[in-house]
Tab-separated table of C-alpha atoms and ligand atoms in Angstrom:
chain	number	residue	atom	x	y	z
A	1	MET	CA	87.756	115.520	88.663
A	2	LYS	CA	87.173	113.008	85.873
A	3	TYR	CA	88.277	109.393	86.220
A	4	LEU	CA	88.181	106.821	83.446
A	5	VAL	CA	87.521	103.248	84.566
A	6	ALA	CA	87.845	100.172	82.340
A	7	VAL	CA	85.136	97.696	83.320
A	8	LEU	CA	85.513	93.966	82.579
A	9	PRO	CA	82.495	92.225	84.162
A	10	GLY	CA	83.518	88.747	82.928
A	11	ASP	CA	81.415	85.628	83.543
A	12	GLY	CA	78.908	84.209	86.023
A	13	VAL	CA	78.212	86.577	88.911
A	14	GLY	CA	80.824	89.019	87.542
A	15	PRO	CA	78.243	91.281	85.828
A	16	ASP	CA	75.883	91.037	88.874
A	17	VAL	CA	78.451	92.341	91.348
A	18	VAL	CA	80.185	94.805	89.007
A	19	ASN	CA	76.857	96.585	88.373
A	20	GLU	CA	76.575	97.271	92.098
A	21	ALA	CA	80.168	98.570	92.299
A	22	ILE	CA	79.364	101.003	89.475
A	23	ARG	CA	76.246	102.079	91.362
A	24	THR	CA	78.523	102.765	94.355
A	25	LEU	CA	81.061	104.769	92.324
A	26	ASN	CA	78.257	106.858	90.822
A	27	ALA	CA	76.917	107.595	94.321
A	28	VAL	CA	80.433	108.682	95.380
A	29	GLY	CA	80.604	110.877	92.277
A	30	ARG	CA	77.329	112.607	93.176
A	31	ARG	CA	78.270	113.150	96.819
A	32	PHE	CA	81.859	114.322	96.269
A	33	ASN	CA	81.484	115.940	92.866
A	34	HIS	CA	83.629	113.595	90.780
A	35	GLU	CA	82.849	112.183	87.379
A	36	PHE	CA	83.479	108.493	86.773
A	37	GLN	CA	83.361	107.422	83.143
A	38	TYR	CA	83.344	103.775	82.101
A	39	LYS	CA	84.648	101.828	79.119
A	40	PHE	CA	83.370	98.250	78.932
A	41	GLY	CA	85.236	95.184	77.617
A	42	LEU	CA	85.086	91.386	77.618
A	43	ILE	CA	87.290	88.983	79.557
A	44	GLY	CA	87.160	85.243	80.271
A	45	GLY	CA	84.633	82.801	78.824
A	46	ILE	CA	82.449	85.474	77.256
A	47	SER	CA	85.475	86.762	75.329
A	48	ILE	CA	86.408	83.220	74.232
A	49	ASP	CA	82.873	82.789	72.865
A	50	LYS	CA	83.036	86.038	70.908
A	51	HIS	CA	86.708	86.302	69.894
A	52	GLY	CA	88.232	82.854	70.493
A	53	ARG	CA	90.529	84.178	73.233
A	54	ALA	CA	90.081	85.201	76.856
A	55	LEU	CA	91.422	88.729	76.333
A	56	THR	CA	91.976	90.563	73.065
A	57	GLN	CA	94.772	93.021	72.357
A	58	GLU	CA	92.138	95.741	71.848
A	59	THR	CA	90.663	95.186	75.322
A	60	LEU	CA	94.134	95.200	76.854
A	61	GLN	CA	94.912	98.455	75.073
A	62	MET	CA	91.616	99.965	76.272
A	63	CYS	CA	92.496	99.030	79.888
A	64	SER	CA	95.958	100.570	79.657
A	65	GLU	CA	94.404	103.857	78.477
A	66	CYS	CA	92.125	104.114	81.536
A	67	ASN	CA	93.040	105.231	85.082
A	68	ALA	CA	92.099	101.868	86.635
A	69	VAL	CA	90.350	98.575	85.846
A	70	LEU	CA	87.303	97.104	87.608
A	71	LEU	CA	86.912	93.364	87.047
A	72	GLY	CA	84.199	90.848	88.036
A	73	ALA	CA	85.225	87.205	87.693
A	74	VAL	CA	85.946	84.689	84.962
A	75	GLY	CA	85.201	81.040	84.274
A	76	GLY	CA	82.414	78.522	84.524
A	77	PRO	CA	81.533	74.933	83.614
A	78	LYS	CA	81.056	75.821	79.935
A	79	TRP	CA	84.795	76.543	79.576
A	80	ASP	CA	86.137	73.990	82.086
A	81	ASN	CA	87.613	71.512	79.581
A	82	PRO	CA	91.306	71.144	80.620
A	83	GLN	CA	92.233	70.229	77.001
A	84	ALA	CA	90.768	73.477	75.612
A	85	LYS	CA	93.218	75.786	73.821
A	86	ALA	CA	91.763	78.963	75.330
A	87	ARG	CA	90.870	79.104	79.030
A	88	PRO	CA	89.093	81.927	80.887
A	89	GLU	CA	91.954	82.226	83.433
A	90	ASP	CA	94.359	83.048	80.560
A	91	GLY	CA	92.644	86.446	80.464
A	92	LEU	CA	93.515	87.103	84.105
A	93	LEU	CA	97.119	85.952	83.769
A	94	THR	CA	97.598	88.024	80.589
A	95	ILE	CA	96.189	91.255	81.987
A	96	ARG	CA	98.268	90.908	85.193
A	97	LYS	CA	101.474	90.268	83.248
A	98	GLU	CA	100.937	92.768	80.417
A	99	LEU	CA	99.963	95.638	82.733
A	100	ASP	CA	102.702	94.619	85.206
A	101	LEU	CA	100.218	94.353	88.078
A	102	TYR	CA	102.741	92.720	90.355
A	103	ALA	CA	101.415	93.530	93.826
A	104	ASN	CA	98.124	91.954	94.832
A	105	LEU	CA	96.694	93.433	98.047
A	106	ARG	CA	94.075	91.415	99.877
A	107	PRO	CA	92.844	92.945	103.126
A	108	VAL	CA	91.028	90.626	105.534
A	109	LYS	CA	89.043	92.198	108.331
A	110	MET	CA	86.563	90.676	110.745
A	111	LEU	CA	83.777	93.180	111.221
A	112	PRO	CA	82.286	92.953	114.746
A	113	MET	CA	78.755	92.251	113.472
A	114	MET	CA	80.020	89.348	111.336
A	115	GLU	CA	81.649	87.278	114.077
A	116	ASN	CA	78.890	84.683	113.952
A	117	SER	CA	78.966	84.349	110.154
A	118	THR	CA	82.170	82.313	110.012
A	119	SER	CA	82.748	78.648	110.685
A	120	LEU	CA	85.547	79.566	113.112
A	121	LYS	CA	85.005	80.426	116.794
A	122	PRO	CA	84.205	84.124	117.432
A	123	GLU	CA	87.031	84.366	119.987
A	124	ILE	CA	89.534	83.286	117.296
A	125	VAL	CA	88.393	85.725	114.594
A	126	ARG	CA	87.589	88.695	116.853
A	127	GLY	CA	89.767	91.655	115.915
A	128	VAL	CA	91.306	90.120	112.763
A	129	ASP	CA	92.692	92.947	110.622
A	130	LEU	CA	95.427	91.858	108.263
A	131	ILE	CA	96.490	92.400	104.682
A	132	VAL	CA	98.183	89.904	102.409
A	133	VAL	CA	100.492	91.336	99.744
A	134	ARG	CA	100.865	88.595	97.151
A	135	GLU	CA	103.352	88.620	94.260
A	136	LEU	CA	101.258	88.309	91.115
A	137	THR	CA	103.369	88.195	87.972
A	138	GLY	CA	106.111	85.675	88.768
A	139	GLY	CA	106.692	82.296	90.362
A	140	LEU	CA	105.080	78.988	89.398
A	141	TYR	CA	102.284	80.508	87.350
A	142	PHE	CA	104.637	82.100	84.826
A	143	GLY	CA	108.057	80.403	85.212
A	144	LYS	CA	109.561	78.473	82.299
A	145	PRO	CA	109.916	75.591	81.571
A	146	LYS	CA	106.220	74.907	81.937
A	147	LYS	CA	104.991	71.966	79.957
A	148	ARG	CA	103.553	68.464	79.792
A	149	TRP	CA	105.080	65.699	77.687
A	150	ILE	CA	105.396	61.946	77.175
A	151	THR	CA	108.811	60.423	77.823
A	152	LYS	CA	110.502	57.855	75.589
A	153	SER	CA	109.225	55.111	77.891
A	154	GLY	CA	105.665	56.367	77.302
A	155	ALA	CA	105.134	57.829	80.796
A	156	ARG	CA	103.471	61.230	81.174
A	157	ARG	CA	105.491	64.002	82.828
A	158	ALA	CA	104.847	67.655	83.627
A	159	VAL	CA	106.897	70.542	84.940
A	160	ASP	CA	106.222	74.023	86.322
A	161	SER	CA	109.053	76.299	87.441
A	162	MET	CA	109.129	78.556	90.454
A	163	VAL	CA	111.399	81.307	89.135
A	164	TYR	CA	112.036	84.656	90.835
A	165	THR	CA	114.435	87.476	90.059
A	166	GLU	CA	115.896	89.780	92.682
A	167	LYS	CA	113.958	92.706	91.185
A	168	GLU	CA	110.607	90.901	91.401
A	169	ILE	CA	111.135	90.023	95.054
A	170	ASP	CA	112.556	93.393	96.034
A	171	ARG	CA	109.726	95.527	94.609
A	172	LEU	CA	107.014	93.311	96.098
A	173	ILE	CA	108.521	93.284	99.578
A	174	ARG	CA	108.861	97.084	99.472
A	175	VAL	CA	105.107	97.387	98.837
A	176	GLY	CA	104.551	95.333	101.991
A	177	TRP	CA	106.900	97.536	103.954
A	178	GLU	CA	105.290	100.781	102.833
A	179	ILE	CA	101.861	99.452	103.785
A	180	ALA	CA	103.129	98.183	107.164
A	181	LEU	CA	104.516	101.650	107.926
A	182	LYS	CA	100.953	103.015	107.809
A	183	ARG	CA	99.526	100.195	109.921
A	184	ARG	CA	100.780	98.354	113.021
A	185	LYS	CA	104.355	98.170	111.670
A	186	LYS	CA	104.648	94.408	111.615
A	187	LEU	CA	105.636	92.515	108.478
A	188	THR	CA	105.603	88.738	108.106
A	189	SER	CA	107.474	87.461	105.063
A	190	VAL	CA	106.245	83.982	104.128
A	191	ASP	CA	108.399	81.461	102.256
A	192	LYS	CA	109.490	77.830	102.196
A	193	ALA	CA	113.180	78.556	102.744
A	194	ASN	CA	113.857	75.167	104.339
A	195	VAL	CA	113.261	73.483	100.956
A	196	LEU	CA	113.081	75.925	98.031
A	197	GLU	CA	115.997	77.884	96.566
A	198	SER	CA	113.680	80.681	95.346
A	199	SER	CA	112.438	81.004	98.934
A	200	ARG	CA	115.985	81.250	100.296
A	201	LEU	CA	116.582	84.191	97.938
A	202	TRP	CA	113.234	85.674	99.040
A	203	ARG	CA	114.183	85.430	102.718
A	204	GLN	CA	117.641	86.906	102.161
A	205	ILE	CA	116.252	89.918	100.250
A	206	ALA	CA	113.601	90.497	102.935
A	207	LEU	CA	116.344	90.585	105.568
A	208	GLU	CA	118.483	92.952	103.487
A	209	ILE	CA	115.624	95.433	102.941
A	210	SER	CA	114.655	95.292	106.624
A	211	ALA	CA	117.717	97.434	107.432
A	212	GLU	CA	116.052	100.316	105.513
A	213	TYR	CA	112.858	100.098	107.581
A	214	PRO	CA	113.939	99.984	111.234
A	215	GLN	CA	110.469	101.141	112.371
A	216	VAL	CA	108.881	97.918	111.049
A	217	LYS	CA	109.361	94.572	112.764
A	218	LEU	CA	110.089	91.758	110.285
A	219	ASP	CA	109.584	88.088	110.881
A	220	SER	CA	110.071	85.348	108.293
A	221	MET	CA	107.726	82.384	108.529
A	222	LEU	CA	107.447	79.097	106.644
A	223	VAL	CA	104.284	78.843	104.583
A	224	ASP	CA	103.085	75.683	106.363
A	225	ALA	CA	103.461	77.359	109.764
A	226	CYS	CA	101.673	80.429	108.412
A	227	ALA	CA	98.753	78.332	107.126
A	228	MET	CA	98.357	76.894	110.629
A	229	ARG	CA	98.738	80.172	112.495
A	230	LEU	CA	96.195	81.902	110.239
A	231	ILE	CA	93.398	79.819	111.721
A	232	GLN	CA	94.927	79.262	115.160
A	233	ASN	CA	95.902	82.838	116.013
A	234	PRO	CA	95.033	85.157	113.086
A	235	THR	CA	95.300	88.378	115.092
A	236	TYR	CA	99.065	87.716	115.198
A	237	PHE	CA	99.312	89.111	111.647
A	238	ASP	CA	99.421	92.678	110.394
A	239	VAL	CA	100.974	92.631	106.879
A	240	ILE	CA	101.966	89.385	105.129
A	241	VAL	CA	104.178	89.414	102.015
A	242	THR	CA	104.501	86.272	99.983
A	243	GLU	CA	105.053	84.806	96.530
A	244	ASN	CA	102.332	84.027	94.003
A	245	THR	CA	101.262	80.438	94.745
A	246	PHE	CA	101.584	80.672	98.543
A	247	GLY	CA	99.560	83.900	98.452
A	248	ASP	CA	96.849	82.352	96.301
A	249	ILE	CA	96.323	79.521	98.790
A	250	LEU	CA	96.744	81.557	101.992
A	251	THR	CA	94.250	84.211	100.903
A	252	ASP	CA	91.521	81.641	100.211
A	253	GLU	CA	92.159	80.275	103.687
A	254	ALA	CA	92.133	83.796	105.120
A	255	SER	CA	88.760	84.472	103.472
A	256	LEU	CA	87.254	82.236	106.174
A	257	LEU	CA	88.369	84.813	108.733
A	258	SER	CA	86.037	87.449	107.341
A	259	GLY	CA	82.893	85.360	107.039
A	260	SER	CA	82.540	84.800	103.300
A	261	MET	CA	84.308	84.968	99.952
A	262	GLY	CA	81.675	87.541	99.097
A	263	MET	CA	83.229	90.033	101.543
A	264	LEU	CA	86.859	90.100	100.378
A	265	PRO	CA	88.125	92.773	97.970
A	266	SER	CA	91.474	92.960	96.221
A	267	ALA	CA	93.711	95.383	94.392
A	268	SER	CA	96.484	94.480	91.957
A	269	LEU	CA	98.894	97.360	91.597
A	270	ALA	CA	101.611	98.281	89.128
A	271	GLY	CA	103.558	100.341	91.655
A	272	ILE	CA	104.164	101.149	95.287
A	273	PRO	CA	100.967	102.835	96.458
A	274	GLU	CA	102.441	104.933	99.240
A	275	GLY	CA	105.422	107.246	99.395
A	276	LYS	CA	106.206	109.851	96.728
A	277	ASN	CA	103.627	108.787	94.147
A	278	PRO	CA	100.581	107.518	96.012
A	279	ARG	CA	98.527	106.847	92.869
A	280	ALA	CA	99.362	103.500	91.330
A	281	PHE	CA	97.628	102.085	88.269
A	282	GLY	CA	95.615	99.115	89.432
A	283	LEU	CA	93.069	96.427	88.736
A	284	TYR	CA	90.349	95.887	91.329
A	285	GLU	CA	88.327	92.706	91.726
A	286	PRO	CA	86.669	90.537	94.366
A	287	ILE	CA	88.708	87.486	95.364
A	288	HIS	CA	85.836	85.108	94.646
A	289	GLY	CA	85.243	83.330	91.360
A	290	SER	CA	82.314	83.447	88.965
A	291	ALA	CA	80.043	81.425	91.315
A	292	PRO	CA	78.095	79.806	88.438
A	293	ASP	CA	75.713	78.193	90.956
A	294	ILE	CA	74.155	81.584	91.766
A	295	ALA	CA	74.910	83.634	88.621
A	296	GLY	CA	72.074	85.877	87.501
A	297	LEU	CA	69.879	84.893	90.484
A	298	ASN	CA	70.260	88.190	92.391
A	299	GLN	CA	71.916	86.214	95.220
A	300	ALA	CA	75.597	87.149	94.974
A	301	ASN	CA	77.058	89.297	97.688
A	302	PRO	CA	78.320	92.487	95.973
A	303	ILE	CA	80.264	93.756	99.019
A	304	ALA	CA	83.649	92.312	97.926
A	305	THR	CA	83.391	94.164	94.607
A	306	ILE	CA	82.078	97.347	96.225
A	307	LEU	CA	85.011	97.298	98.670
A	308	SER	CA	87.323	96.682	95.692
A	309	ALA	CA	85.953	99.905	94.180
A	310	ALA	CA	86.763	101.620	97.501
A	311	MET	CA	90.347	100.361	97.161
A	312	MET	CA	90.406	101.861	93.652
A	313	LEU	CA	89.384	105.232	95.058
A	314	HIS	CA	92.174	105.033	97.626
A	315	TYR	CA	95.099	103.498	95.712
A	316	SER	CA	94.574	104.640	92.101
A	317	PHE	CA	92.756	107.954	92.517
A	318	GLY	CA	94.169	109.110	95.872
A	319	LEU	CA	90.577	109.671	97.126
A	320	SER	CA	90.927	108.376	100.694
A	321	ARG	CA	87.960	110.306	102.114
A	322	GLU	CA	85.718	108.880	99.397
A	323	ALA	CA	87.067	105.355	100.002
A	324	ALA	CA	86.321	105.725	103.719
A	325	ALA	CA	82.765	106.862	102.878
A	326	VAL	CA	82.170	103.621	100.952
A	327	GLU	CA	83.576	101.505	103.800
A	328	SER	CA	81.372	103.328	106.331
A	329	ALA	CA	78.318	102.836	104.129
A	330	VAL	CA	78.979	99.079	103.964
A	331	LEU	CA	79.414	98.950	107.759
A	332	LYS	CA	76.200	100.895	108.336
A	333	VAL	CA	74.137	98.602	106.116
A	334	LEU	CA	75.533	95.539	107.891
A	335	GLU	CA	74.961	97.140	111.293
A	336	GLU	CA	71.331	97.700	110.310
A	337	GLY	CA	71.066	93.921	109.902
A	338	TYR	CA	70.946	93.548	106.102
A	339	ARG	CA	72.616	90.396	104.805
A	340	SER	CA	73.021	88.639	101.467
A	341	LYS	CA	72.322	84.908	101.490
A	342	ASP	CA	75.964	83.825	101.992
A	343	ILE	CA	76.286	85.790	105.254
A	344	MET	CA	72.725	85.372	106.497
A	345	SER	CA	72.233	84.483	110.164
A	346	ALA	CA	69.276	84.278	112.534
A	347	GLY	CA	67.435	87.547	113.159
A	348	MET	CA	68.960	89.349	110.152
A	349	LYS	CA	67.168	90.704	107.048
A	350	GLN	CA	68.044	88.853	103.839
A	351	VAL	CA	68.407	90.953	100.675
A	352	GLY	CA	69.488	90.276	97.096
A	353	THR	CA	72.481	91.610	95.168
A	354	ILE	CA	70.639	94.643	93.783
A	355	GLU	CA	68.955	95.539	97.091
A	356	MET	CA	72.295	95.367	98.896
A	357	GLY	CA	73.821	97.644	96.246
A	358	LYS	CA	70.956	100.115	96.562
A	359	LEU	CA	71.168	100.189	100.374
A	360	ILE	CA	74.891	101.003	100.170
A	361	GLU	CA	74.178	103.653	97.513
A	362	GLU	CA	71.565	105.297	99.774
A	363	SER	CA	73.923	105.160	102.732
A	364	ILE	CA	76.641	106.982	100.732
B	1	LIG	P1	83.782	80.593	93.504
B	1	LIG	O1	84.501	81.607	94.276
B	1	LIG	O2	83.184	81.035	92.219
B	1	LIG	O3	82.623	79.960	94.408
B	1	LIG	C1	82.885	79.253	95.619
B	1	LIG	C2	81.624	79.279	96.489
B	1	LIG	O4	81.458	80.598	97.009
B	1	LIG	C3	80.334	78.969	95.705
B	1	LIG	O5	79.460	78.269	96.545
B	1	LIG	C4	79.758	80.330	95.386
B	1	LIG	O6	78.354	80.346	95.249
B	1	LIG	C5	80.205	81.142	96.608
B	1	LIG	N1	80.420	82.546	96.252
B	1	LIG	C6	81.418	83.059	95.508
B	1	LIG	N2	81.261	84.365	95.360
B	1	LIG	C7	80.161	84.706	96.037
B	1	LIG	C8	79.453	85.933	96.255
B	1	LIG	N3	79.872	87.089	95.745
B	1	LIG	N4	78.324	85.898	96.980
B	1	LIG	C9	77.884	84.762	97.513
B	1	LIG	N5	78.485	83.565	97.344
B	1	LIG	C10	79.606	83.541	96.612
B	1	LIG	O7	84.808	79.396	93.259
B	1	LIG	P2	84.622	78.044	92.419
B	1	LIG	O8	83.223	77.539	92.566
B	1	LIG	O9	85.751	77.190	92.814
B	1	LIG	O10	84.860	78.476	90.915
B	1	LIG	C11	83.808	78.820	89.993
B	1	LIG	C12	84.446	79.327	88.710
B	1	LIG	O11	85.149	80.560	89.007
B	1	LIG	C13	85.494	78.387	88.139
B	1	LIG	O12	85.355	78.405	86.732
B	1	LIG	C14	86.826	78.998	88.568
B	1	LIG	O13	87.858	78.685	87.665
B	1	LIG	C15	86.496	80.467	88.531
B	1	LIG	N6	87.333	81.321	89.410
B	1	LIG	C16	87.597	82.565	88.961
B	1	LIG	C17	88.316	83.440	89.765
B	1	LIG	C18	88.534	84.834	89.255
B	1	LIG	O14	87.889	85.241	88.307
B	1	LIG	N7	89.401	85.616	89.873
B	1	LIG	C19	88.743	83.047	91.023
B	1	LIG	C20	88.420	81.775	91.478
B	1	LIG	C21	87.703	80.913	90.665
């Protein structure tokens, strides 16, 4: 089979880690007899430099014509000016909204050989295996009004709006449910229903849908309680569904549970990945940023991006056996003691970005 992948390496370590994900996909192609073709485009700061905007209409069009999108990261000190008209993150927000990538899946797993690579106690993180399903195209990041102004008295004011429609909440929660059905059948819906009206609607819709999924146990949890439980008792969780801002913050916190930002993949899907049509269009990227401090130094951990490519195989191409082969290859390389700098510990063998990519390629 032929698969067409749009590749947007972006800024900083983006190109470093994306190269290794492409190496991985090519190895999968050779082993399983698939052909992956790539179309490259610009996003983020590099696109601002060339075109004056973080994502052009042409690049967006190119992405929509492919079967999936592989993205690195955007941003860096060069484009950090908060007064600037064009910002690298605009590219991310635009592609998510325009391609309707509303469900962001972020699996967090503690691999047994990584227990000593986190700042949390091994007995807390042992056995962590959860997935956060974050709403990605609504809420505070997109709601209107959204503006900054000066009042008549000369004081500065700003507003962002947390707006959700029934449809946006319903479709996101259903993704969580479908995923929970294939896992340990436990769904935690996270909100702030004691204070926010949008959260009260969220909680009500979660309860209503729960009647359709009697096999799955639902609990609703306040976001502050969830933030605490994630580091106190993370094995409590199986699937978490939550709105955009809460999900953004909780997943950075959850990244601690797996050892490093460099280990966490993500998928942003435009449909429910399970059920009748298991192949959803999606964008796949590591959860980390452009890490300008180590960009181009062959130090970035490519595993998050390689595991994102594995998610692409599973969710967009329906190639579960191939996805499992990538995950096993990553495990094997880690079991053999190879580590990038961010996850290095005593007695292990430190390797660079490219070496790590090549080891995983060989293992596939
Ligand atoms: P970051 O994730 O880029 O880096 C945080 C820390 O983690 C740094 O010490 C970095 O070296 C390390 N790190 C990140 N990825 C790593 C990897 N693959 N291997 C090893 N170490 C890794 O976050 P930041 O420093 O807050 O932000 C840097 C830039 O990235 C900013 O411009 C920010 O706006 C942008 N950003 C982009 C995204 C995205 O593209 N999705 C997400 C977050 C931040």
